[in-house]
PDB file of C-alpha atoms in Angstrom:
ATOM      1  CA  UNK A   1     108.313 124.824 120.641  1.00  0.00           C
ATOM      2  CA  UNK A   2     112.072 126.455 121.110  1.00  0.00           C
ATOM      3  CA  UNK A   3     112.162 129.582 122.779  1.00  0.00           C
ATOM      4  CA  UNK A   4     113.389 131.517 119.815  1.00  0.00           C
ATOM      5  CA  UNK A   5     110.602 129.998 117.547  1.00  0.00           C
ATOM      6  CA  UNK A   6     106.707 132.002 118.034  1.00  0.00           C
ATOM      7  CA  UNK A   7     103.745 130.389 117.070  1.00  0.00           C
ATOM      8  CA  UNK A   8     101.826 131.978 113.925  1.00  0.00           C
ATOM      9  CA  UNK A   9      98.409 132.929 115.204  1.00  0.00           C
ATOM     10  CA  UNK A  10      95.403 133.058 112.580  1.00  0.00           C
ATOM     11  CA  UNK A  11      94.124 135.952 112.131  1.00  0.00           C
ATOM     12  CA  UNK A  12      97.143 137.549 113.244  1.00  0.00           C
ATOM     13  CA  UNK A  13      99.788 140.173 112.315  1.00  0.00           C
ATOM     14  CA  UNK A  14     100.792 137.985 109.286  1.00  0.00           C
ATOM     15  CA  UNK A  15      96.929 137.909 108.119  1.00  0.00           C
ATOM     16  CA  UNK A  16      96.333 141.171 108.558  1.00  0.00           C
ATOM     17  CA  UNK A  17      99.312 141.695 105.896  1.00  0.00           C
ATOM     18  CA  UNK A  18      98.010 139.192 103.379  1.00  0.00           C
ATOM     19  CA  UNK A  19      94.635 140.912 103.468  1.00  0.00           C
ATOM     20  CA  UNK A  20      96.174 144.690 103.167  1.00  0.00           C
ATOM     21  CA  UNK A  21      98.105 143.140  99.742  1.00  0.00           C
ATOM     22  CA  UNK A  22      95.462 141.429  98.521  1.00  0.00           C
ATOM     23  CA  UNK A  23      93.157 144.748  98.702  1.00  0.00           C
ATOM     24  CA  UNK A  24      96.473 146.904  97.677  1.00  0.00           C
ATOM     25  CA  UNK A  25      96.473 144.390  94.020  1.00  0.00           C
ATOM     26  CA  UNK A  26      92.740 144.546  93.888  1.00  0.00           C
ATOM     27  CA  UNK A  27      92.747 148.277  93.949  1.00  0.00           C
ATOM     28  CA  UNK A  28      95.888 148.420  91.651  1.00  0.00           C
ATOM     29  CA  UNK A  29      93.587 146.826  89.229  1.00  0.00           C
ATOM     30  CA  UNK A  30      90.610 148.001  89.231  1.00  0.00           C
ATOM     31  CA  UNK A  31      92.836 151.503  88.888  1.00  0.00           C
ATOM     32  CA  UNK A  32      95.454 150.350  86.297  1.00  0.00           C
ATOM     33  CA  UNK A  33      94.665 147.033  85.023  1.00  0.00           C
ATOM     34  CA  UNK A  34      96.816 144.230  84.984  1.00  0.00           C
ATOM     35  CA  UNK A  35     100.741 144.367  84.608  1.00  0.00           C
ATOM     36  CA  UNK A  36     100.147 148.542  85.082  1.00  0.00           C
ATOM     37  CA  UNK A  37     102.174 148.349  88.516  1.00  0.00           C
ATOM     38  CA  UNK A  38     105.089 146.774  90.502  1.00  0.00           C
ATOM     39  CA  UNK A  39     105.398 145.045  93.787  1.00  0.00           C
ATOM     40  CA  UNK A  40     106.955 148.541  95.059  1.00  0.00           C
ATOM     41  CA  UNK A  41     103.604 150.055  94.350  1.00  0.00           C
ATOM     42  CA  UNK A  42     101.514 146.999  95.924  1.00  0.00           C
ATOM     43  CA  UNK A  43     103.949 147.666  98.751  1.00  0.00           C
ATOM     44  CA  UNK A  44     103.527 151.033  99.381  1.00  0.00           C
ATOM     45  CA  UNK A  45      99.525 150.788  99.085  1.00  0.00           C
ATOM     46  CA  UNK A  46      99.373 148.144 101.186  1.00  0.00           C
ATOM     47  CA  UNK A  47     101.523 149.886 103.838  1.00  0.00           C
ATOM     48  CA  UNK A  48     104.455 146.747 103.722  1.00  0.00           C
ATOM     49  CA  UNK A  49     108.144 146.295 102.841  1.00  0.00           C
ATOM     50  CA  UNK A  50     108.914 145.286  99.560  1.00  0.00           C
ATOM     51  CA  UNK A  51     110.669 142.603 100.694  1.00  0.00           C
ATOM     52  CA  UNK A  52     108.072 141.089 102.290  1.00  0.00           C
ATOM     53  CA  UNK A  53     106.232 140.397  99.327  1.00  0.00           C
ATOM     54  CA  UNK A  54     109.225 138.917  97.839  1.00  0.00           C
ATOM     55  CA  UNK A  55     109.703 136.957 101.022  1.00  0.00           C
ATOM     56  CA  UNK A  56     105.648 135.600 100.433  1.00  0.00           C
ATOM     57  CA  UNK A  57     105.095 135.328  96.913  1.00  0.00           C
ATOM     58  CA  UNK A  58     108.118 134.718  95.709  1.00  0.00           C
ATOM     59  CA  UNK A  59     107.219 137.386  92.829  1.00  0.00           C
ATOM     60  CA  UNK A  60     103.997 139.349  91.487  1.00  0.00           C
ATOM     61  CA  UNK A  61     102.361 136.948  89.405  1.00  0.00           C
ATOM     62  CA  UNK A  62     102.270 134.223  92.424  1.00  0.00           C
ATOM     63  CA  UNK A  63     100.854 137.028  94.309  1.00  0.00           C
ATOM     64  CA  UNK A  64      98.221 137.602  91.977  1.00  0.00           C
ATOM     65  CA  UNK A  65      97.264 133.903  91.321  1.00  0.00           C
ATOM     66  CA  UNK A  66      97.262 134.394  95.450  1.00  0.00           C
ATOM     67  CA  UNK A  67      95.279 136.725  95.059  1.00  0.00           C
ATOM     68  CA  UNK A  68      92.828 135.261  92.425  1.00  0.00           C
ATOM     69  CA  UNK A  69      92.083 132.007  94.066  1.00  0.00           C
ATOM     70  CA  UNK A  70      92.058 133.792  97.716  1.00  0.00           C
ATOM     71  CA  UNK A  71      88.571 135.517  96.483  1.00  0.00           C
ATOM     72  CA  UNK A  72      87.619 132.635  94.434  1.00  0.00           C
ATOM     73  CA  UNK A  73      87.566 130.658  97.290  1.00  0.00           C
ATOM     74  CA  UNK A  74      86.213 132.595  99.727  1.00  0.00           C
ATOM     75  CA  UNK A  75      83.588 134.715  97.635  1.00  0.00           C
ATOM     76  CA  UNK A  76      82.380 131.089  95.598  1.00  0.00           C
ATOM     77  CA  UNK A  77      83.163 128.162  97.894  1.00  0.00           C
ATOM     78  CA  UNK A  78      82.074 124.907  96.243  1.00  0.00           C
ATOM     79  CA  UNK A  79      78.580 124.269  97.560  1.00  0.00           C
ATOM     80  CA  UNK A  80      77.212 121.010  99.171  1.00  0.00           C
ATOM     81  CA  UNK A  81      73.521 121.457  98.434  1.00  0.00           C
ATOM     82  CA  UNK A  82      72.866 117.782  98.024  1.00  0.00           C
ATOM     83  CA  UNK A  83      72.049 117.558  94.624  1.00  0.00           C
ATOM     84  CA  UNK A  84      74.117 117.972  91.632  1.00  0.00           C
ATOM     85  CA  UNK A  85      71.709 120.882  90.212  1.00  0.00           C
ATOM     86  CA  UNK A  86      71.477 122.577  93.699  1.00  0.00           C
ATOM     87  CA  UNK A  87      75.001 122.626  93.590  1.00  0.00           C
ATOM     88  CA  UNK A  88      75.435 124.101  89.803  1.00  0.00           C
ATOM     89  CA  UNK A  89      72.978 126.559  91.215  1.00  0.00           C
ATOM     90  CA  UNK A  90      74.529 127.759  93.794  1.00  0.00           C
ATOM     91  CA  UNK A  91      77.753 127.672  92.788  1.00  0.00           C
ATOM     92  CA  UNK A  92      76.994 129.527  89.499  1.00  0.00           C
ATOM     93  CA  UNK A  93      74.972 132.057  91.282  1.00  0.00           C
ATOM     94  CA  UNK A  94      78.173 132.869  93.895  1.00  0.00           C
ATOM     95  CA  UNK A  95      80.742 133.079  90.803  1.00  0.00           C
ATOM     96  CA  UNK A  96      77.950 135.582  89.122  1.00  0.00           C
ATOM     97  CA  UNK A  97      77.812 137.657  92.523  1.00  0.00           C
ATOM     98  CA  UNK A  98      81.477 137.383  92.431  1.00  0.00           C
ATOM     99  CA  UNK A  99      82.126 138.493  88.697  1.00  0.00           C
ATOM    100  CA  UNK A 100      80.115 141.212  88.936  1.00  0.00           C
ATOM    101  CA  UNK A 101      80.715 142.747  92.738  1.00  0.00           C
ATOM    102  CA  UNK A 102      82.183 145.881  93.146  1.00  0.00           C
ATOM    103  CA  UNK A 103      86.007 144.327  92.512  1.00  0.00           C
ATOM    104  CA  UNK A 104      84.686 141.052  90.174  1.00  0.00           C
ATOM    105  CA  UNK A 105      85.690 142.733  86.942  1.00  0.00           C
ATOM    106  CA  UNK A 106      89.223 143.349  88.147  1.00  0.00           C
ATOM    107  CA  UNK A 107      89.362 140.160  89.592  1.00  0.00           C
ATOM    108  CA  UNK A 108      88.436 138.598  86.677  1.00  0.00           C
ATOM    109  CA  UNK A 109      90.683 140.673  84.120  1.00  0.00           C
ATOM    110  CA  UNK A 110      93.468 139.209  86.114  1.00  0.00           C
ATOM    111  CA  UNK A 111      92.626 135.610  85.397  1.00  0.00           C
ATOM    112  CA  UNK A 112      92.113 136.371  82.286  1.00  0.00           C
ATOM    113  CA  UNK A 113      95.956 138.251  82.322  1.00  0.00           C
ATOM    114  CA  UNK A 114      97.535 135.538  84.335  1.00  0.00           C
ATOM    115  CA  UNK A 115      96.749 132.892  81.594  1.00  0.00           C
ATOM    116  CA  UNK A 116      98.314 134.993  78.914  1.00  0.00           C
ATOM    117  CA  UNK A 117     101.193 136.748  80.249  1.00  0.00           C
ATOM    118  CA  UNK A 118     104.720 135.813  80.042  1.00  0.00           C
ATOM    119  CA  UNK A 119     106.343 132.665  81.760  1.00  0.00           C
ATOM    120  CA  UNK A 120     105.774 133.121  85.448  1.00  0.00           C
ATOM    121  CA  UNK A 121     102.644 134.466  84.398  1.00  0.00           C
ATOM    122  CA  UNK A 122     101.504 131.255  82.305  1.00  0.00           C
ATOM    123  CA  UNK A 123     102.339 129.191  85.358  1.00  0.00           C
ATOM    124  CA  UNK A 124     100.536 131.252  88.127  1.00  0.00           C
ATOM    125  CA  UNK A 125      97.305 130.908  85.798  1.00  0.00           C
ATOM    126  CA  UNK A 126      98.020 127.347  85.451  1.00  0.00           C
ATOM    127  CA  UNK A 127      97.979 126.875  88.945  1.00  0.00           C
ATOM    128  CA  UNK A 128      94.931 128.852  89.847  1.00  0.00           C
ATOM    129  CA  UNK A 129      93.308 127.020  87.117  1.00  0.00           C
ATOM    130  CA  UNK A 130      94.571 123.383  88.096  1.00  0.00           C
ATOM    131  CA  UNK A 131      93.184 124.447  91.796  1.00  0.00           C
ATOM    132  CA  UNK A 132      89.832 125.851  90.907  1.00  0.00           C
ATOM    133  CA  UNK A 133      89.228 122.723  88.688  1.00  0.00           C
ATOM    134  CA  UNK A 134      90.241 119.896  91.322  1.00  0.00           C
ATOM    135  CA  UNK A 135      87.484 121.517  93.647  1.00  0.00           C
ATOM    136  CA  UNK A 136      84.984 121.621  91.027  1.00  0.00           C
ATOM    137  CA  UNK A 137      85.908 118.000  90.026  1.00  0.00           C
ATOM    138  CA  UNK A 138      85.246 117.337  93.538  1.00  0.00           C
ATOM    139  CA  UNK A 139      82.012 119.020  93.546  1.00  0.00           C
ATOM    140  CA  UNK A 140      80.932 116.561  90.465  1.00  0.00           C
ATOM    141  CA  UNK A 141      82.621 113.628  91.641  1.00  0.00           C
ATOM    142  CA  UNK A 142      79.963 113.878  95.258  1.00  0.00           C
ATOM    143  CA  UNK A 143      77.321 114.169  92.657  1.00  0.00           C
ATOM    144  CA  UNK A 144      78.243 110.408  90.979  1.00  0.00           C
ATOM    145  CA  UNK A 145      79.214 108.942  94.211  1.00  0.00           C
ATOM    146  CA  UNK A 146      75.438 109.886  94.984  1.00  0.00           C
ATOM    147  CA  UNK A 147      74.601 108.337  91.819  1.00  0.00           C
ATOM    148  CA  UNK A 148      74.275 110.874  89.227  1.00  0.00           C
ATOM    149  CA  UNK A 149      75.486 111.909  85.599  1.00  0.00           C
ATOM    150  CA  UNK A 150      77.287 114.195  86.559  1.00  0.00           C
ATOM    151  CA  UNK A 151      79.463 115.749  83.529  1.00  0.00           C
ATOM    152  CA  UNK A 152      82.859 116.679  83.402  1.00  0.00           C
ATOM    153  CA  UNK A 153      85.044 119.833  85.121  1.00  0.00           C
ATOM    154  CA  UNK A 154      85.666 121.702  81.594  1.00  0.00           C
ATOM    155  CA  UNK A 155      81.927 120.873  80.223  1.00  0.00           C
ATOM    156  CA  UNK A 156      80.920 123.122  83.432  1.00  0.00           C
ATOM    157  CA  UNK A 157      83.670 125.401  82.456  1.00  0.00           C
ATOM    158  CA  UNK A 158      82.584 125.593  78.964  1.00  0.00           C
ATOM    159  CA  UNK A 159      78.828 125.975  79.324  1.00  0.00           C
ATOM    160  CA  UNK A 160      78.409 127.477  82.769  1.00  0.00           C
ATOM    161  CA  UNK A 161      81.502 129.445  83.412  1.00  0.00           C
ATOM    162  CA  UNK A 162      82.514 131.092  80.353  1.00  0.00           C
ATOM    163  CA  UNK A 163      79.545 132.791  79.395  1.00  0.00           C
ATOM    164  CA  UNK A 164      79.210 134.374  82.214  1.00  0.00           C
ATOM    165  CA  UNK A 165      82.804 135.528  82.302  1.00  0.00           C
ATOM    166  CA  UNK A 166      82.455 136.847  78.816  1.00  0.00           C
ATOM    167  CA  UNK A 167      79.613 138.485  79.351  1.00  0.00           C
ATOM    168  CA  UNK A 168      80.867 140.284  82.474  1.00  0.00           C
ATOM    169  CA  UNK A 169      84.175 141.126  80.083  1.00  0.00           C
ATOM    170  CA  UNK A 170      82.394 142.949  77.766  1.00  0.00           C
ATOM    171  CA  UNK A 171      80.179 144.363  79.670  1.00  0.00           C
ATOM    172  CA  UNK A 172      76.545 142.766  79.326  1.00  0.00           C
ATOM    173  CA  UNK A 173      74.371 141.856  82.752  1.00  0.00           C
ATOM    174  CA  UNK A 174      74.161 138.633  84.172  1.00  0.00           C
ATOM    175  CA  UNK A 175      70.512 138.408  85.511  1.00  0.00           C
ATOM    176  CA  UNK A 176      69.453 135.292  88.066  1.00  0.00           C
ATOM    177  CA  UNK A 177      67.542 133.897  85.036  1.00  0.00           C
ATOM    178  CA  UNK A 178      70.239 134.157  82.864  1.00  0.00           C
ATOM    179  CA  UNK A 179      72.417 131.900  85.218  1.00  0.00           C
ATOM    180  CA  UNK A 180      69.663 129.022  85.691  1.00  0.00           C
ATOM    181  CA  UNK A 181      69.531 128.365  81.949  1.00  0.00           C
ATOM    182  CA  UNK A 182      72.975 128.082  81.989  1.00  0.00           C
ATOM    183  CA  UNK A 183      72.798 125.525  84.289  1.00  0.00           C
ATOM    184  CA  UNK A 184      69.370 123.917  83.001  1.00  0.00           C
ATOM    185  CA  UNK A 185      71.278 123.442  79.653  1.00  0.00           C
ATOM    186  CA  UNK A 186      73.931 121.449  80.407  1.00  0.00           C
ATOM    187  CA  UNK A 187      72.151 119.183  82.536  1.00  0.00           C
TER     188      UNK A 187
END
C-alpha cells in the first residue's frame, strides 16, 4: 500500500456512516413515507455531508435500494436448514419478523415505492429485486442438487412472499400458523 493510500477498516468510520443513513432513511419513512424527503434531509438526520451521499449512492433511490436489501439481508439471510421445507420455514418466518418489526412496514412501503417510481426509481427496484431473487434461486437450487422438487424463485414469490407482504400493507397480522400454510401449500 502507498503511503498516501489508508486501508478501509470494517466496521470503521465509513460503516459507522452507512449505518447512521440507513437509520436516517428508515426513520424518514416511517415519518414521511416514501419520496416525502431529500438527501439534504437524510443528511442532516444522519449527521453527514450531503455530498457524501452523493459520493456513495450516486443518488436517493440507489440509497434506498441500499437500504432495502441492506435489512433484507441481514434481518432474512437465506437459511441452510438442510431441507427444502426447513428452509421455506425459516426463511418465511425471518421475512414475517422482518415485515412486521418495529421499521418492517416502512421498509416494505419502500420496495413497494422503488418498483413504481420514476426511472432511477424503476431501476433501483429492479436491482433489489434481481438480488433478492438470485439468493433465493440459490436457496432452491441446494434443495435440487440434494435431490428435491424444488419450485421456482417467483412461485415462492407468488405464494409465500406476497401474501404476507399484502397482508402486512394493509394492515392484517401475520401469525406463525399463518406462515406454515403458506409454505405447506406450495409444497
Amino acid at each position: 500500500m502507498n503511503e498516501g493510500q489508508r486501508a478501509r477498516r470494517p466496521g470503521g468510520r465509513s460503516a459507522r456512516v452507512g449505518a447512521q443513513v440507513h437509520q436516517a432513511v428508515t426513520g424518514l419513512i416511517s415519518e414521511r413515507g416514501y419520496g416525502n424527503f431529500t438527501v439534504g434531509e437524510v443528511a442532516a438526520r444522519a449527521g453527514v455531508a450531503d455530498s457524501s451521499i452523493y459520493r456513495r449512492w450516486g443518488n436517493l433511490e440507489s440509497l434506498l435500494s441500499d437500504v432495502a436489501l441492506t435489512r433484507l439481508n441481514a434481518q432474512s439471510p437465506m437459511p441452510d436448514t438442510g431441507t427444502l421445507a426447513g428452509d421455506l420455514r425459516t426463511y418465511a418466518a425471518q421475512v414475517a419478523r422482518e415485515i412486521t418489526g418495529p421499521d418492517g412496514p416502512a421498509v416494505l412501503h419502500l420496495a413497494v415505492a422503488l418498483s413504481s417510481s420514476g426511472q432511477q426509481g424503476l431501476q433501483a427496484g429492479a436491482e433489489l429485486r434481481a438480488e433478492r431473487t438470485r439468493q433465493l434461486q440459490a436457496l432452491l437450487d441446494r434443495a435440487r442438487d440434494r435431490g428435491e422438487d424444488a419450485p421456482d424463485a417467483f412461485d415462492v414469490l407468488d405464494h409465500i412472499l406476497a401474501p404476507m407482504y399484502i397482508r402486512v400493507l394493509f394492515g392484517m397480522e401475520l401469525t406463525p400458523e399463518y406462515v406454515d400454510g403458506l409454505v405447506d401449500r406450495m409444497l
